[in-house]
PDB file of C-alpha atoms in Angstrom:
ATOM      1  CA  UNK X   1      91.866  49.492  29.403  1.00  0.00           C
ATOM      2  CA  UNK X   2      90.547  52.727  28.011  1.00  0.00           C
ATOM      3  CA  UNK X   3      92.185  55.366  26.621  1.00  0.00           C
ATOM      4  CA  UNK X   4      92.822  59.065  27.429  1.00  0.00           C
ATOM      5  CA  UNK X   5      89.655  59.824  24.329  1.00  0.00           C
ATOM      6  CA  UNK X   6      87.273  57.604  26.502  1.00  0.00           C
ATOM      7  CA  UNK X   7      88.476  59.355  29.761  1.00  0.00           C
ATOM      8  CA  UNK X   8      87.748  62.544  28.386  1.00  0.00           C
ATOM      9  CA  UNK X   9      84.208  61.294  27.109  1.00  0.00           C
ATOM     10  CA  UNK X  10      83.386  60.174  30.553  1.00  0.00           C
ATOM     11  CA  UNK X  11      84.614  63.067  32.402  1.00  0.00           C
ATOM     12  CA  UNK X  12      82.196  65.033  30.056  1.00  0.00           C
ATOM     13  CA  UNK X  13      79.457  62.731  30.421  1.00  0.00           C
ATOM     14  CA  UNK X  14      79.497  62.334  34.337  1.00  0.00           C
ATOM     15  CA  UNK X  15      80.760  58.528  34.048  1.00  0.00           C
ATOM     16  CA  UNK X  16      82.579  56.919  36.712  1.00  0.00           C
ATOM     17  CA  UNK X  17      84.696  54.503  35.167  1.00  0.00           C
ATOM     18  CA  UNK X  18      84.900  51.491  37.338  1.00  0.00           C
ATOM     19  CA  UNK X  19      87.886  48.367  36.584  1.00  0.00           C
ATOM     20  CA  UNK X  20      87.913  44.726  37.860  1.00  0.00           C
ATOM     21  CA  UNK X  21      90.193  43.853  40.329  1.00  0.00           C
ATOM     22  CA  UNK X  22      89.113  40.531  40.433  1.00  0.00           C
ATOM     23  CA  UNK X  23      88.597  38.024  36.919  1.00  0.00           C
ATOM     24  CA  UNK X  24      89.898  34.983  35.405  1.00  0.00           C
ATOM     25  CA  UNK X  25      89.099  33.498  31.171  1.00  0.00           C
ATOM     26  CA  UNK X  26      85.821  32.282  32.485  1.00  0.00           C
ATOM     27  CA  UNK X  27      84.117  33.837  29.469  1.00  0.00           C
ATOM     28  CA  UNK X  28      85.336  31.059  27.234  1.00  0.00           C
ATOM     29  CA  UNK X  29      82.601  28.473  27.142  1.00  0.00           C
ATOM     30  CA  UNK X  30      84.560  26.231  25.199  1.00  0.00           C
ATOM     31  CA  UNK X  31      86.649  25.464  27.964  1.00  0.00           C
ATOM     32  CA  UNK X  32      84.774  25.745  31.579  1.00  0.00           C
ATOM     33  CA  UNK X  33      87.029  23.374  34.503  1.00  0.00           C
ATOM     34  CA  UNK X  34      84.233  22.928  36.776  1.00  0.00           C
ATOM     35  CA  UNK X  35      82.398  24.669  39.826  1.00  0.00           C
ATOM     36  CA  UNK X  36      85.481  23.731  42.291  1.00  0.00           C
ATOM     37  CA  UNK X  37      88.367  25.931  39.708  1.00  0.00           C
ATOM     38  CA  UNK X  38      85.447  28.440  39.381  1.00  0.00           C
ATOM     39  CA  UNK X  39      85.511  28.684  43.209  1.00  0.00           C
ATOM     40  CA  UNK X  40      89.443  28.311  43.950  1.00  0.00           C
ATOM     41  CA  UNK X  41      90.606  31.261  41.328  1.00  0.00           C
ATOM     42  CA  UNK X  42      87.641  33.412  42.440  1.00  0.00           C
ATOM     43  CA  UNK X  43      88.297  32.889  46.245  1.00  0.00           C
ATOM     44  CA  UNK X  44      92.202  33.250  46.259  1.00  0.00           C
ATOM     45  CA  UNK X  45      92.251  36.201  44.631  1.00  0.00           C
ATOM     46  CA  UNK X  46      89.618  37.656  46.612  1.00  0.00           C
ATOM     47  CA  UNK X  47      90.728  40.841  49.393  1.00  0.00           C
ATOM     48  CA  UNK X  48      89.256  43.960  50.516  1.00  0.00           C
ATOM     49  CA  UNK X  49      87.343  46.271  48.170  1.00  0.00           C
ATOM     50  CA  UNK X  50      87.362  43.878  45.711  1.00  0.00           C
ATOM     51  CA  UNK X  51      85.376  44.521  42.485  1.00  0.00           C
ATOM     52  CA  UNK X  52      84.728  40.657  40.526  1.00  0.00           C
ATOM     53  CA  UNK X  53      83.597  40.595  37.379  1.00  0.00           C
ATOM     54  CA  UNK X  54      82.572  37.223  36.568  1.00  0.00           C
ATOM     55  CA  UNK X  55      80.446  36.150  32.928  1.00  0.00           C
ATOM     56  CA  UNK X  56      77.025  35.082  33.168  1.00  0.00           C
ATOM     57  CA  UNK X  57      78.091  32.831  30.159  1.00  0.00           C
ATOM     58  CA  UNK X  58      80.338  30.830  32.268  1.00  0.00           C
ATOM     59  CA  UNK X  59      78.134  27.722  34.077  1.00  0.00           C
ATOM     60  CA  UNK X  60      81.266  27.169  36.160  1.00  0.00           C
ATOM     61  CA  UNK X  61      80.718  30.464  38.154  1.00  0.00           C
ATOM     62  CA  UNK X  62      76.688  29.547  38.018  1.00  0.00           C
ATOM     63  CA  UNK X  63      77.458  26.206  40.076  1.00  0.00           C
ATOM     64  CA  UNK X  64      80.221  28.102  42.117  1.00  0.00           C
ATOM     65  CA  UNK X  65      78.755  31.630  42.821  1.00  0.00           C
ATOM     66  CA  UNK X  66      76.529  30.754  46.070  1.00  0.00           C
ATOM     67  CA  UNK X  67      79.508  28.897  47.370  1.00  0.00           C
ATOM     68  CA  UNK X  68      81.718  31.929  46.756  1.00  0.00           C
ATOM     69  CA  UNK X  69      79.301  34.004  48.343  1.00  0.00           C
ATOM     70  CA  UNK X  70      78.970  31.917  51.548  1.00  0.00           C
ATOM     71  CA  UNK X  71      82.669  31.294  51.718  1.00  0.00           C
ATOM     72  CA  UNK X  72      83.566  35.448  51.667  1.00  0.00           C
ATOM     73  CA  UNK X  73      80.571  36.314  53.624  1.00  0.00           C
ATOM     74  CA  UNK X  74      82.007  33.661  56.562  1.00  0.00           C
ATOM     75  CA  UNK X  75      84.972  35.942  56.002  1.00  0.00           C
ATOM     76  CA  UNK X  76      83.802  38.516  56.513  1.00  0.00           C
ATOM     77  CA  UNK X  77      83.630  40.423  53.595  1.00  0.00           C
ATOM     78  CA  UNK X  78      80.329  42.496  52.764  1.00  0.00           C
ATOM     79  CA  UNK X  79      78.797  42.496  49.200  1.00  0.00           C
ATOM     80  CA  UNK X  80      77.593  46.213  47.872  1.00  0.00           C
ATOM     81  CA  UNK X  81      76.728  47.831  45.471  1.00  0.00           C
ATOM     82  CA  UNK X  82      79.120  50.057  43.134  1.00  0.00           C
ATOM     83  CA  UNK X  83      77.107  53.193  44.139  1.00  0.00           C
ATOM     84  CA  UNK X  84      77.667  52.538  48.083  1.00  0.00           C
ATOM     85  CA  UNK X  85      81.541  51.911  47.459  1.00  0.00           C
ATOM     86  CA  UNK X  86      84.115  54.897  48.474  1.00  0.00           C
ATOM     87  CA  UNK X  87      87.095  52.738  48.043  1.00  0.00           C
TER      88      UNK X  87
END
């Protein structure tokens, strides 16, 4: 979370500050559970204008991220980028 000092910095600055709605402790590389628990937490918690943040350090979401892609794009859902979201 940020507080209301960084708020203030980004209003100034012309940020957009933009929060996960979507993540699990994948970043711990000491203790990955495999491509199938990458794919099960990511794709339950999944829904509508979803924003994932998954680690590049994590080589369960490297074996599970085309999967996860497929699987939500047979949903239905559409991947874009944070500039063409208006949530």
């Amino acid at each position: 979370l940020c507080d209301r000092r960084q708020r203030q910095m980004c209003i100034r600055d012309r940020y957009t500050s933009v929060f996960w709605s979507v993540a699990y402790g994948d970043y711990n590389v000491n203790k990955q559970q495999g491509k199938q628990y990458a794919f099960d937490k990511v794709t339950a918690r999944l829904h509508p204008g979803a924003v994932l943040l998954l680690h590049a350090v994590s080589k369960d979401n490297t074996a599970a991220l085309g999967e996860i892609i497929d699987w939500a794009r047979e949903q239905g859902y559409v991947f874009k980028a944070l500039t063409e979201y208006q949530g």
